[in-house]
Amino acid sequence: MPGFRRWGKSKLERNPQSSFKLLAAVLVITLYLIIKEFQHPTVHLPYTTPVGAHIQYTQWNGTGKAHEKRADKVRDAMRYTFRKYRENAWGYDDILPVSGKGSSSRNGWGAFIVDSASTLVLMGLWDELSHSIEHILGIDFTVADDLVDPFETTIRYLGGMLSIVDLYDAGLIPQDVLHDEARDLILEHAVTLAQKLAPAYDTPTGMPWPRVDFETEQGEPNPTFVFSDDPNKREYDHPVIGPARTGSSILENRVLTRMTGAYIFAKNSTLAWAPLVWSKWVSPWPGMVDAPIDIMNGSPVARARHWDGGHDSYYEYLFKITLLSPPTDPHLSLYKKRFLDSAYSLRKYLGSRSASAPNHIMQHLFIGRQNGEEYHNQQGHLACFAPGTILLASQQYNQPSLRTFALALLEGCRHIYTSTTTKIGPETWSWTPKFSYDEPRFAPTTERQKEEWTKSGIWSTEPAYKGRPEYVESLFYAWRITGEQRYREWAWEAFAAMEEHCKAPYGYAQLADVWQAKSEDNWVDMQESFWASETLKYLWLTFTDVETASLDTWVFSTEGHPFRMIR
Ligand SMILES: *[C@@H]1O[C@H](CO)[C@@H](O)[C@H](O)[C@H]1NC(C)=O
Ligand SMILES: *[C@@H]1O[C@H](CO)[C@@H](O)[C@H](O)[C@H]1NC(C)=O
């Protein structure tokens, strides 16, 4: 557990008289600290120094300047996205980009508005931002339409608001768009929201409940969870949670603690991921956790191990927290060890090279998943975040072999994009492993899968595109870290394909099938707020000047919200 220390042989055993005095002194000090803590929670750790990192490539020699034309095209896509939402669905959580209807599935506070604001700031879209700020100031976070999902709410709403405050404090928002009082009000909203989310942490382990009821102020299980005394009727004894849900509130809460001085936020989010970081369960692979996990006793109820959806952002935050924690944080060296162990385990146990196919000799590197004893030769689009995070860590921790691994994974993700008809990657895909002891779990079965495999060495298992950012996010990191122009080119190819295939009458639609030729029938009437908070932001940042939101001074949350590297 955090804070736990194993003491060596103490002096108490040798000198009984001085030991009594020492004991008394310790008691008095402890009592004093406890009382003080209750009166006024203090920040034990100072957050004052902007500590820069050395992550970005430095020898640009003029090559890191903005590619104005391309950056402007992405900015136009953001303006279009915003305008259509504003005209047709203002105040709803999201717009449906084909029909133009409003839709609310994130408690109705206007998720799009809060989630897209940091993108508007970076792009300098002040008129749009003014409208958004006005809405944000009026949100009442004490009432919710429905049960609240602490994970989604933390990364989209809480992170979105904290990022606005940080961007303002960094002097990046003009005074006529935001001023001190409004800034303070947004921070107050953030505190209100975090306090409403607090019942999530009321479990014996400190791991969060999957939902919170804002009315009763109690944690709730996932809506599909079955409570039953009959073991045959229930899947698990207690609610369970994946590593991403319990392990990705620490960045947002660290920042909230820095801004407010209230230590409780950093503390609760640290306790929430403690069962992962300080896991007492033996996993055969260093650094990797088994999941899902019982929130009541912290034990894994199954043995799924991977960096894909449901696990992903725990590993992301395990690295990124080291860029936001004060240097005096006693856990930093453990976080580093856990991250590096897990990254090397990922490479060793889940990295898999594809075999050549009849019409495609090239082989690519992918990351599969372990499910109990079984290796699944399948990767999801979400796992394309891994190259970016591993590249960041390879810079910070000086691990050249991880850099090589990350860039190879990124090339694999690109292959997924360039293989399809639309030049956009699918939601999940499979490959035939070049090296495998057992019969691979997945093989191409349908005619269509066989054809895809013959041509490209991979086949889709779910051919949709959901507007996801992970591939272009990793391209952004690769561009800023290596300085190699090709990553900028790849990003442009991806953007051009999205512009061509996803642009719909009221925004940017998702696609049913990335192997289909251009057609309106291919549109899915959905646009998640991460399209604006991440996909367009990372694309734009790839084309704008490399000093904008430099990786040496900003850390991006898992939802793409930039936080200052102040420790
Ligand atoms: C950029 O300039 C530095 C120092 O002047 C030099 O060492 C480096 O090789 C140059 N890089 C490129 C890509 O020209
Ligand atoms: C912190 O966690 C405790 C449970 O350990 C909970 O009772 C409390 O409400 C939480 N507070 C916040 C601000 O999250």
Coordinates of C-alpha atoms and ligand atoms in Angstrom, one line a residue:
M1 CA 0.0 0.0 0.0
P2 CA 1.2 3.6 -0.6
G3 CA 3.0 5.1 2.3
F4 CA 3.8 1.7 3.8
R5 CA 7.4 1.4 4.9
R6 CA 9.2 -1.5 6.3
W7 CA 11.3 -0.3 9.2
G8 CA 14.7 -1.8 10.0
K9 CA 15.6 -3.1 13.5
S10 CA 14.6 -0.2 15.7
K11 CA 16.5 1.4 18.6
L12 CA 13.5 0.7 20.8
E13 CA 14.7 -2.8 21.4
R14 CA 18.0 -1.6 22.8
N15 CA 17.3 1.3 25.2
P16 CA 14.0 1.1 27.0
Q17 CA 14.3 4.5 28.6
S18 CA 14.9 6.5 25.5
S19 CA 12.4 4.4 23.8
F20 CA 9.7 5.6 26.1
K21 CA 10.5 9.2 25.3
L22 CA 10.7 8.5 21.7
L23 CA 7.3 6.7 21.8
A24 CA 5.7 9.6 23.6
A25 CA 7.1 12.1 21.1
V26 CA 5.9 10.1 18.2
L27 CA 2.4 9.9 19.7
V28 CA 2.2 13.6 20.3
I29 CA 3.4 14.4 16.8
T30 CA 1.0 11.9 15.3
L31 CA -1.9 13.3 17.2
Y32 CA -1.0 16.8 16.2
L33 CA -0.8 15.7 12.5
I34 CA -4.2 13.9 12.7
I35 CA -5.9 16.9 14.2
K36 CA -4.3 19.3 11.8
E37 CA -5.4 17.1 8.9
F38 CA -9.0 17.1 10.1
Q39 CA -9.1 20.8 10.6
H40 CA -7.7 21.7 7.3
P41 CA -6.5 19.2 4.7
T42 CA -3.0 20.3 3.7
V43 CA -1.0 19.6 0.7
H44 CA 2.0 17.7 2.0
L45 CA 3.8 18.1 -1.3
P46 CA 4.6 21.5 -2.7
Y47 CA 3.5 22.3 -6.2
T48 CA 5.3 25.4 -7.2
T49 CA 8.0 24.7 -9.7
P50 CA 7.3 24.4 -13.4
V51 CA 9.6 21.4 -14.1
G52 CA 10.3 21.1 -17.8
A53 CA 11.1 17.7 -19.4
H54 CA 13.3 17.1 -22.4
I55 CA 11.0 15.1 -24.5
Q56 CA 10.6 16.9 -27.8
Y57 CA 13.1 16.6 -30.7
T58 CA 15.3 19.7 -30.6
Q59 CA 17.2 19.9 -33.9
W60 CA 14.4 21.2 -36.0
N61 CA 16.5 23.7 -38.0
G62 CA 13.4 25.3 -39.4
T63 CA 11.6 22.0 -40.1
G64 CA 9.3 22.3 -37.1
K65 CA 7.5 25.4 -38.3
A66 CA 3.7 25.3 -38.9
H67 CA 2.4 23.8 -42.0
E68 CA -0.1 26.6 -42.2
K69 CA -2.3 25.2 -45.0
R70 CA -2.8 21.8 -43.4
A71 CA -3.2 23.2 -39.9
D72 CA -5.9 25.5 -41.3
K73 CA -7.7 22.6 -42.9
V74 CA -7.9 20.8 -39.6
R75 CA -9.0 24.0 -37.9
D76 CA -11.8 24.4 -40.5
A77 CA -12.9 20.9 -39.7
M78 CA -13.1 21.9 -36.0
R79 CA -15.1 25.1 -36.8
Y80 CA -17.5 23.0 -38.9
T81 CA -17.9 20.4 -36.1
F82 CA -18.6 23.2 -33.6
R83 CA -20.9 25.3 -35.8
K84 CA -23.2 22.3 -36.7
Y85 CA -23.4 21.4 -33.0
R86 CA -24.1 25.0 -32.0
E87 CA -26.8 25.5 -34.6
N88 CA -28.6 22.2 -34.1
A89 CA -27.9 20.6 -30.8
W90 CA -26.6 23.3 -28.4
G91 CA -26.7 22.0 -24.8
Y92 CA -27.1 18.3 -25.6
D93 CA -24.2 16.1 -24.9
D94 CA -23.6 15.4 -28.5
I95 CA -25.0 15.9 -32.0
L96 CA -26.0 13.1 -34.3
P97 CA -24.0 14.1 -37.4
V98 CA -26.3 12.6 -40.1
S99 CA -29.7 13.5 -38.8
G100 CA -28.7 16.7 -36.9
K101 CA -30.5 15.6 -33.7
G102 CA -29.3 16.2 -30.2
S103 CA -28.4 13.3 -28.0
S104 CA -27.6 13.1 -24.3
S105 CA -25.9 10.1 -22.8
R106 CA -23.4 11.8 -20.5
N107 CA -25.8 13.1 -17.9
G108 CA -26.9 16.0 -20.1
W109 CA -24.4 18.7 -19.0
G110 CA -23.3 19.3 -22.5
A111 CA -20.4 17.0 -22.8
F112 CA -19.4 18.2 -26.2
I113 CA -19.0 21.8 -25.0
V114 CA -16.8 21.0 -22.0
D115 CA -14.8 18.3 -23.8
S116 CA -14.1 20.5 -26.9
A117 CA -13.1 23.6 -25.0
S118 CA -9.3 22.9 -24.7
T119 CA -9.2 22.3 -28.5
L120 CA -10.8 25.7 -29.1
V121 CA -8.3 27.3 -26.8
L122 CA -5.3 25.8 -28.6
M123 CA -6.7 26.7 -32.0
G124 CA -7.6 30.2 -30.9
L125 CA -11.3 29.9 -31.8
W126 CA -12.3 32.7 -29.4
D127 CA -15.8 33.3 -30.5
E128 CA -16.7 29.7 -30.2
L129 CA -14.9 29.5 -26.8
S130 CA -16.9 32.5 -25.5
H131 CA -20.1 30.6 -26.2
S132 CA -18.8 27.5 -24.5
I133 CA -17.6 29.3 -21.4
E134 CA -21.0 30.9 -21.0
H135 CA -22.6 27.5 -21.1
I136 CA -20.1 26.0 -18.7
L137 CA -20.6 28.6 -16.1
G138 CA -24.3 27.8 -16.0
I139 CA -24.0 24.0 -15.6
D140 CA -25.4 22.6 -12.3
F141 CA -23.2 19.6 -11.6
T142 CA -25.2 18.7 -8.4
V143 CA -28.0 17.2 -10.4
A144 CA -27.7 14.4 -13.0
D145 CA -30.2 12.9 -15.4
D146 CA -29.0 9.4 -14.7
L147 CA -26.4 7.4 -12.8
V148 CA -23.0 9.0 -13.3
D149 CA -20.0 7.1 -14.6
P150 CA -17.0 8.4 -12.6
F151 CA -14.5 7.4 -15.3
E152 CA -16.1 9.1 -18.2
T153 CA -17.1 12.1 -16.1
T154 CA -13.6 12.5 -14.8
I155 CA -11.8 12.3 -18.1
R156 CA -14.3 14.4 -20.1
Y157 CA -15.9 16.9 -17.8
L158 CA -13.5 17.3 -14.9
G159 CA -10.4 17.1 -17.1
G160 CA -12.0 19.5 -19.6
M161 CA -12.6 22.1 -17.0
L162 CA -9.2 21.8 -15.3
S163 CA -7.5 22.2 -18.6
I164 CA -9.3 25.5 -19.3
V165 CA -8.1 26.7 -15.9
D166 CA -4.5 25.7 -16.6
L167 CA -4.6 27.2 -20.1
Y168 CA -5.9 30.4 -18.7
D169 CA -3.3 30.5 -15.9
A170 CA -0.6 29.9 -18.5
G171 CA -1.8 33.1 -20.2
L172 CA -3.2 31.4 -23.3
I173 CA -6.8 32.7 -23.1
P174 CA -7.4 36.4 -23.7
Q175 CA -9.1 38.4 -20.9
D176 CA -12.1 39.3 -23.0
V177 CA -12.9 35.6 -23.4
L178 CA -12.2 34.5 -19.8
H179 CA -11.4 36.6 -16.7
D180 CA -10.3 35.8 -13.2
E181 CA -13.8 35.5 -11.6
A182 CA -15.0 33.2 -14.4
R183 CA -11.9 31.1 -14.1
D184 CA -12.5 30.7 -10.3
L185 CA -16.1 29.7 -11.0
I186 CA -15.0 27.0 -13.4
L187 CA -12.6 25.7 -10.8
E188 CA -15.4 25.8 -8.3
H189 CA -17.5 23.7 -10.7
A190 CA -14.7 21.2 -10.9
V191 CA -14.5 21.0 -7.1
T192 CA -18.3 20.5 -6.9
L193 CA -18.2 17.8 -9.5
A194 CA -15.3 16.0 -7.8
Q195 CA -17.1 16.1 -4.5
K196 CA -20.3 14.7 -6.1
L197 CA -18.1 11.9 -7.4
A198 CA -16.6 11.2 -4.0
P199 CA -19.1 8.4 -3.0
A200 CA -17.5 6.4 -5.8
Y201 CA -14.5 5.8 -3.5
D202 CA -16.5 4.3 -0.6
T203 CA -15.4 0.8 -1.0
P204 CA -13.2 -1.3 1.3
T205 CA -10.4 -1.2 -1.3
G206 CA -10.7 2.4 -2.3
M207 CA -11.3 1.3 -5.9
P208 CA -14.3 3.2 -7.4
W209 CA -17.8 2.0 -7.9
P210 CA -18.7 1.8 -11.6
R211 CA -21.5 4.3 -11.1
V212 CA -22.5 7.0 -8.6
D213 CA -26.1 8.0 -7.8
F214 CA -26.0 11.8 -7.3
E215 CA -29.3 11.8 -5.6
T216 CA -28.6 9.2 -2.9
E217 CA -24.9 10.0 -2.9
Q218 CA -24.0 6.4 -3.1
G219 CA -21.9 4.2 -5.3
E220 CA -23.7 1.8 -7.6
P221 CA -22.6 -1.2 -9.6
N222 CA -22.6 -1.4 -13.4
P223 CA -26.2 -1.4 -14.6
T224 CA -25.7 -4.9 -16.0
F225 CA -24.5 -6.3 -12.7
V226 CA -26.8 -9.0 -11.2
F227 CA -27.1 -9.1 -7.4
S228 CA -28.1 -12.6 -6.3
D229 CA -27.7 -15.0 -3.5
D230 CA -27.8 -17.8 -6.0
P231 CA -24.2 -18.4 -7.3
N232 CA -25.7 -19.8 -10.5
K233 CA -27.5 -16.6 -11.3
R234 CA -24.6 -14.2 -10.8
E235 CA -21.5 -13.8 -12.8
Y236 CA -19.4 -12.3 -9.9
D237 CA -19.9 -12.0 -6.2
H238 CA -19.3 -8.2 -6.3
P239 CA -19.0 -5.5 -8.9
V240 CA -15.8 -5.7 -10.8
I241 CA -13.8 -3.1 -12.6
G242 CA -11.1 -2.9 -15.3
P243 CA -7.7 -1.3 -14.8
A244 CA -8.5 1.7 -17.0
R245 CA -11.5 2.7 -14.9
T246 CA -9.7 2.5 -11.6
G247 CA -6.4 3.7 -12.8
S248 CA -7.1 6.8 -14.8
S249 CA -8.4 9.4 -12.4
I250 CA -5.0 10.2 -11.0
L251 CA -3.8 12.9 -13.5
E252 CA -7.0 14.9 -13.2
N253 CA -7.1 14.6 -9.4
R254 CA -3.5 15.5 -9.0
V255 CA -4.1 18.7 -11.0
L256 CA -7.2 19.4 -8.9
T257 CA -5.1 19.0 -5.7
R258 CA -2.4 21.3 -7.1
M259 CA -5.0 24.0 -7.9
T260 CA -7.0 23.8 -4.7
G261 CA -4.5 22.7 -2.1
A262 CA -7.0 19.9 -1.0
Y263 CA -4.9 16.8 -0.7
I264 CA -8.0 14.5 -0.6
F265 CA -8.3 14.4 -4.4
A266 CA -4.8 13.2 -5.0
K267 CA -5.1 10.8 -2.1
N268 CA -8.3 9.1 -3.1
S269 CA -7.2 8.6 -6.7
T270 CA -3.9 7.2 -5.5
L271 CA -5.7 4.7 -3.2
A272 CA -8.0 3.9 -6.2
W273 CA -5.1 2.5 -8.3
A274 CA -3.1 1.2 -5.3
P275 CA -4.4 -2.4 -5.8
L276 CA -2.9 -2.3 -9.3
V277 CA 0.4 -0.6 -8.6
W278 CA 1.0 -2.4 -5.3
S279 CA -0.7 -5.5 -6.4
K280 CA -0.2 -8.4 -4.1
W281 CA -1.5 -10.8 -6.7
V282 CA 1.1 -12.7 -8.5
S283 CA 1.0 -12.0 -12.2
P284 CA 3.3 -14.2 -14.3
W285 CA 4.4 -11.1 -16.2
P286 CA 6.2 -8.3 -14.4
G287 CA 4.2 -5.0 -14.3
M288 CA 1.1 -6.4 -15.9
V289 CA -2.2 -6.7 -14.0
D290 CA -4.8 -9.4 -14.3
A291 CA -8.4 -8.2 -14.7
P292 CA -11.2 -7.6 -14.1
I293 CA -10.9 -6.9 -10.4
D294 CA -13.4 -7.2 -7.6
I295 CA -13.8 -3.7 -6.1
M296 CA -14.7 -5.1 -2.7
N297 CA -11.6 -7.2 -2.1
G298 CA -9.2 -6.2 -4.9
S299 CA -8.7 -9.7 -6.2
P300 CA -8.7 -10.4 -9.9
V301 CA -11.8 -12.5 -11.0
A302 CA -10.3 -13.4 -14.4
R303 CA -6.9 -13.3 -16.0
A304 CA -7.1 -11.0 -18.9
R305 CA -3.8 -9.2 -19.5
H306 CA -3.2 -6.6 -22.2
W307 CA -2.9 -2.8 -23.1
D308 CA -6.1 -2.7 -25.2
G309 CA -9.5 -1.3 -24.4
G310 CA -10.5 -1.4 -20.7
H311 CA -6.8 -1.7 -19.5
D312 CA -5.1 1.0 -21.7
S313 CA -5.2 4.3 -19.8
Y314 CA -4.0 2.7 -16.5
Y315 CA -0.6 2.1 -18.3
E316 CA -0.8 5.5 -19.9
Y317 CA -1.2 7.2 -16.5
L318 CA 1.4 5.0 -14.9
F319 CA 3.9 6.8 -17.0
K320 CA 2.3 10.3 -17.3
I321 CA 1.9 10.7 -13.5
T322 CA 5.7 10.9 -13.3
L323 CA 5.5 14.1 -15.3
L324 CA 3.0 15.7 -12.9
S325 CA 4.0 14.5 -9.5
P326 CA 6.2 16.5 -7.2
P327 CA 9.8 15.2 -7.2
T328 CA 9.3 14.5 -3.5
D329 CA 6.5 12.0 -4.2
P330 CA 7.8 8.8 -2.5
H331 CA 6.1 6.6 -5.1
L332 CA 7.9 7.9 -8.2
S333 CA 10.5 5.3 -8.5
L334 CA 7.9 2.5 -8.1
Y335 CA 5.7 4.0 -10.8
K336 CA 8.8 4.1 -13.1
K337 CA 9.6 0.5 -12.4
R338 CA 6.0 -0.7 -12.8
F339 CA 5.7 1.1 -16.1
L340 CA 9.0 -0.1 -17.5
D341 CA 8.3 -3.7 -16.4
S342 CA 4.9 -3.6 -18.0
A343 CA 6.2 -2.1 -21.3
Y344 CA 8.9 -4.8 -21.5
S345 CA 6.3 -7.4 -20.7
L346 CA 4.1 -6.1 -23.4
R347 CA 6.9 -6.4 -25.9
K348 CA 7.9 -9.8 -24.8
Y349 CA 4.6 -11.5 -24.3
L350 CA 2.0 -9.7 -26.4
G351 CA 4.0 -8.3 -29.3
S352 CA 3.5 -10.4 -32.3
R353 CA 4.8 -10.2 -35.9
S354 CA 2.4 -11.1 -38.7
A355 CA 3.4 -13.7 -41.2
S356 CA 3.6 -12.9 -44.9
A357 CA 0.4 -13.4 -46.9
P358 CA 0.1 -14.5 -50.5
N359 CA -0.1 -10.9 -51.9
H360 CA 1.6 -9.1 -49.1
I361 CA 5.1 -10.1 -48.1
M362 CA 5.7 -7.4 -45.6
Q363 CA 5.4 -8.3 -41.9
H364 CA 4.1 -6.0 -39.2
L365 CA 4.2 -5.7 -35.5
F366 CA 1.0 -5.8 -33.5
I367 CA 0.0 -6.3 -29.9
G368 CA -2.5 -9.1 -28.9
R369 CA -4.2 -9.9 -25.7
Q370 CA -3.8 -12.7 -23.2
N371 CA -7.0 -14.2 -21.9
G372 CA -6.3 -16.8 -19.2
E373 CA -4.1 -19.4 -20.9
E374 CA -5.0 -18.3 -24.3
Y375 CA -3.2 -15.8 -26.6
H376 CA -5.6 -13.8 -28.8
N377 CA -4.0 -12.6 -32.0
Q378 CA -6.3 -9.6 -32.2
Q379 CA -5.7 -5.9 -31.7
G380 CA -8.1 -3.0 -31.2
H381 CA -7.8 0.6 -32.5
L382 CA -7.6 1.7 -28.9
A383 CA -4.3 -0.1 -28.5
C384 CA -2.8 2.3 -31.1
F385 CA -2.3 4.7 -28.2
A386 CA 0.6 2.5 -27.0
P387 CA 3.2 3.8 -29.5
G388 CA 2.7 7.4 -28.3
T389 CA 2.9 6.7 -24.6
I390 CA 5.8 4.3 -24.9
L391 CA 7.7 6.9 -27.1
L392 CA 7.1 9.5 -24.4
A393 CA 8.4 7.2 -21.7
S394 CA 11.4 6.1 -23.8
Q395 CA 12.4 9.8 -23.9
Q396 CA 11.9 10.5 -20.3
Y397 CA 13.5 7.3 -19.1
N398 CA 16.1 7.1 -21.8
Q399 CA 15.2 3.6 -23.2
P400 CA 16.2 3.4 -26.8
S401 CA 14.9 -0.1 -27.3
L402 CA 11.4 1.0 -26.2
R403 CA 11.6 3.7 -28.9
T404 CA 12.3 1.1 -31.5
F405 CA 9.5 -1.0 -30.3
A406 CA 7.0 1.9 -30.2
L407 CA 7.9 3.0 -33.8
A408 CA 7.4 -0.5 -35.0
L409 CA 4.0 -0.7 -33.4
L410 CA 3.1 2.6 -35.0
E411 CA 4.1 1.3 -38.4
G412 CA 1.7 -1.6 -37.7
C413 CA -1.2 0.8 -37.0
R414 CA -0.4 2.7 -40.2
H415 CA -0.6 -0.6 -42.1
I416 CA -4.1 -1.0 -40.7
Y417 CA -5.1 2.4 -42.2
T418 CA -3.5 2.0 -45.6
S419 CA -4.9 -1.5 -46.1
T420 CA -8.5 -0.5 -46.2
T421 CA -10.6 1.0 -49.0
T422 CA -11.3 4.2 -47.1
K423 CA -7.7 4.4 -45.8
I424 CA -9.0 4.5 -42.2
G425 CA -8.3 1.7 -39.8
P426 CA -11.0 -0.7 -38.4
E427 CA -12.1 -1.1 -34.8
T428 CA -10.4 -4.5 -34.4
W429 CA -8.3 -6.8 -36.6
S430 CA -6.4 -10.1 -36.6
W431 CA -3.2 -11.5 -38.2
T432 CA -1.5 -14.8 -38.5
P433 CA 1.4 -14.8 -36.1
K434 CA 4.7 -15.5 -37.7
F435 CA 5.9 -17.3 -34.6
S436 CA 3.3 -19.2 -32.6
Y437 CA 3.6 -22.4 -30.5
D438 CA -0.1 -23.1 -30.7
E439 CA -2.8 -22.9 -33.3
P440 CA -3.7 -19.2 -33.4
R441 CA -7.0 -18.3 -31.7
F442 CA -8.3 -16.4 -34.7
A443 CA -8.0 -17.4 -38.4
P444 CA -9.8 -15.8 -41.4
T445 CA -13.0 -17.7 -41.8
T446 CA -15.4 -15.8 -44.1
E447 CA -14.6 -15.2 -47.8
R448 CA -14.2 -11.6 -47.1
Q449 CA -11.7 -12.1 -44.3
K450 CA -9.7 -14.5 -46.5
E451 CA -9.6 -11.9 -49.2
E452 CA -8.5 -9.1 -46.8
W453 CA -5.8 -11.4 -45.4
T454 CA -4.5 -12.4 -48.9
K455 CA -4.1 -8.8 -49.9
S456 CA -2.8 -7.3 -46.7
G457 CA -1.8 -9.9 -44.2
I458 CA -4.6 -8.7 -41.8
W459 CA -8.3 -9.0 -41.7
S460 CA -10.9 -7.1 -39.8
T461 CA -12.9 -8.6 -37.0
E462 CA -14.9 -5.4 -36.5
P463 CA -14.7 -3.2 -39.6
A464 CA -16.2 0.0 -38.1
Y465 CA -14.5 3.3 -37.5
K466 CA -15.7 5.2 -34.5
G467 CA -14.0 8.6 -34.9
R468 CA -11.2 7.4 -32.6
P469 CA -8.0 9.3 -32.1
E470 CA -5.4 6.8 -31.0
Y471 CA -3.5 6.4 -34.3
V472 CA -3.2 10.1 -35.0
E473 CA -2.4 10.7 -31.3
S474 CA 0.6 8.4 -31.6
L475 CA 1.6 10.1 -34.9
F476 CA 1.6 13.4 -33.1
Y477 CA 4.0 12.1 -30.4
A478 CA 6.2 10.4 -33.1
W479 CA 6.4 13.7 -35.0
R480 CA 7.2 15.8 -32.0
I481 CA 9.7 13.3 -30.6
T482 CA 11.6 12.1 -33.7
G483 CA 11.2 15.1 -36.0
E484 CA 10.7 12.8 -38.9
Q485 CA 8.5 14.4 -41.6
R486 CA 6.9 11.1 -42.6
Y487 CA 4.7 11.0 -39.5
R488 CA 3.3 14.4 -40.5
E489 CA 2.6 12.9 -43.9
W490 CA 0.8 9.9 -42.4
A491 CA -1.3 12.2 -40.3
W492 CA -2.3 14.2 -43.4
E493 CA -3.3 11.0 -45.2
A494 CA -5.5 10.0 -42.3
F495 CA -7.1 13.4 -42.1
A496 CA -7.7 13.6 -45.8
A497 CA -9.5 10.2 -45.6
M498 CA -11.6 11.3 -42.6
E499 CA -12.5 14.5 -44.5
E500 CA -13.6 12.5 -47.5
H501 CA -15.5 9.7 -45.8
C502 CA -16.8 10.9 -42.5
K503 CA -17.9 14.5 -43.2
A504 CA -21.7 14.5 -42.9
P505 CA -24.3 17.2 -43.0
Y506 CA -24.1 17.9 -39.3
G507 CA -20.6 16.9 -38.3
Y508 CA -18.3 13.9 -38.8
A509 CA -20.0 10.5 -38.9
Q510 CA -18.6 7.2 -37.8
L511 CA -18.3 4.5 -40.4
A512 CA -20.0 1.1 -40.5
D513 CA -17.3 -0.5 -42.6
V514 CA -13.9 0.9 -43.5
W515 CA -13.6 -1.5 -46.4
Q516 CA -16.6 0.1 -48.2
A517 CA -16.3 2.5 -51.0
K518 CA -17.4 6.1 -50.4
S519 CA -21.1 6.1 -49.7
E520 CA -23.6 7.8 -47.4
D521 CA -25.0 4.3 -46.5
N522 CA -21.7 3.8 -44.7
W523 CA -22.3 6.6 -42.2
V524 CA -23.2 5.8 -38.6
D525 CA -25.2 8.6 -37.0
M526 CA -22.8 9.1 -34.1
Q527 CA -20.1 11.6 -33.2
E528 CA -18.4 11.1 -29.8
S529 CA -17.0 14.2 -28.1
F530 CA -13.5 12.8 -28.4
W531 CA -13.6 13.6 -32.1
A532 CA -13.2 17.2 -31.1
S533 CA -11.2 16.8 -27.9
E534 CA -8.7 14.4 -29.3
T535 CA -8.8 13.4 -33.0
L536 CA -8.9 17.0 -34.4
K537 CA -6.7 18.4 -31.6
Y538 CA -3.9 15.9 -32.3
L539 CA -4.2 16.4 -36.0
W540 CA -4.0 20.1 -35.7
L541 CA -1.1 20.0 -33.3
T542 CA 0.8 17.9 -35.8
F543 CA 0.7 20.6 -38.4
T544 CA 1.0 23.7 -36.2
D545 CA 4.3 25.0 -34.9
V546 CA 6.1 22.5 -32.7
E547 CA 6.3 25.0 -29.8
T548 CA 2.5 25.0 -29.4
A549 CA 1.7 22.9 -26.4
S550 CA 5.2 21.6 -26.3
L551 CA 5.6 18.1 -24.8
D552 CA 8.4 19.6 -22.6
T553 CA 5.9 21.7 -20.7
W554 CA 2.4 20.0 -21.1
V555 CA 1.0 16.6 -20.4
F556 CA -2.1 15.4 -22.3
S557 CA -4.8 13.5 -20.4
T558 CA -6.3 10.3 -21.8
E559 CA -9.0 12.5 -23.2
G560 CA -6.5 14.9 -24.9
H561 CA -6.7 17.7 -22.3
P562 CA -3.4 19.5 -21.7
F563 CA -2.2 20.1 -18.1
R564 CA 0.8 22.1 -17.2
M565 CA 3.9 20.3 -16.0
I566 CA 4.0 22.0 -12.7
R567 CA 5.3 20.1 -9.8
Ligands
LIG1 C1 20.5 20.9 -37.2 O1 21.5 21.7 -36.6 C2 22.3 21.0 -35.7 C3 23.3 22.0 -35.1 O2 23.5 23.2 -35.9 C4 23.0 19.9 -36.4 O3 23.9 19.2 -35.5 C5 22.0 18.9 -37.0 O4 22.6 17.9 -37.7 C6 21.0 19.7 -37.9 N1 20.0 18.8 -38.3 C7 19.5 18.7 -39.5 C8 18.3 17.7 -39.7 O5 20.0 19.3 -40.4
LIG2 C1 -12.4 9.9 -0.4 O1 -12.6 8.6 -0.1 C2 -13.4 8.3 1.0 C3 -13.4 6.8 1.2 O2 -12.1 6.3 1.4 C4 -14.8 8.8 0.8 O3 -15.6 8.6 1.9 C5 -14.7 10.3 0.5 O4 -16.0 10.8 0.3 C6 -13.8 10.6 -0.6 N1 -13.6 12.0 -0.9 C7 -13.4 12.6 -2.1 C8 -13.3 14.0 -2.1 O5 -13.2 11.9 -3.1

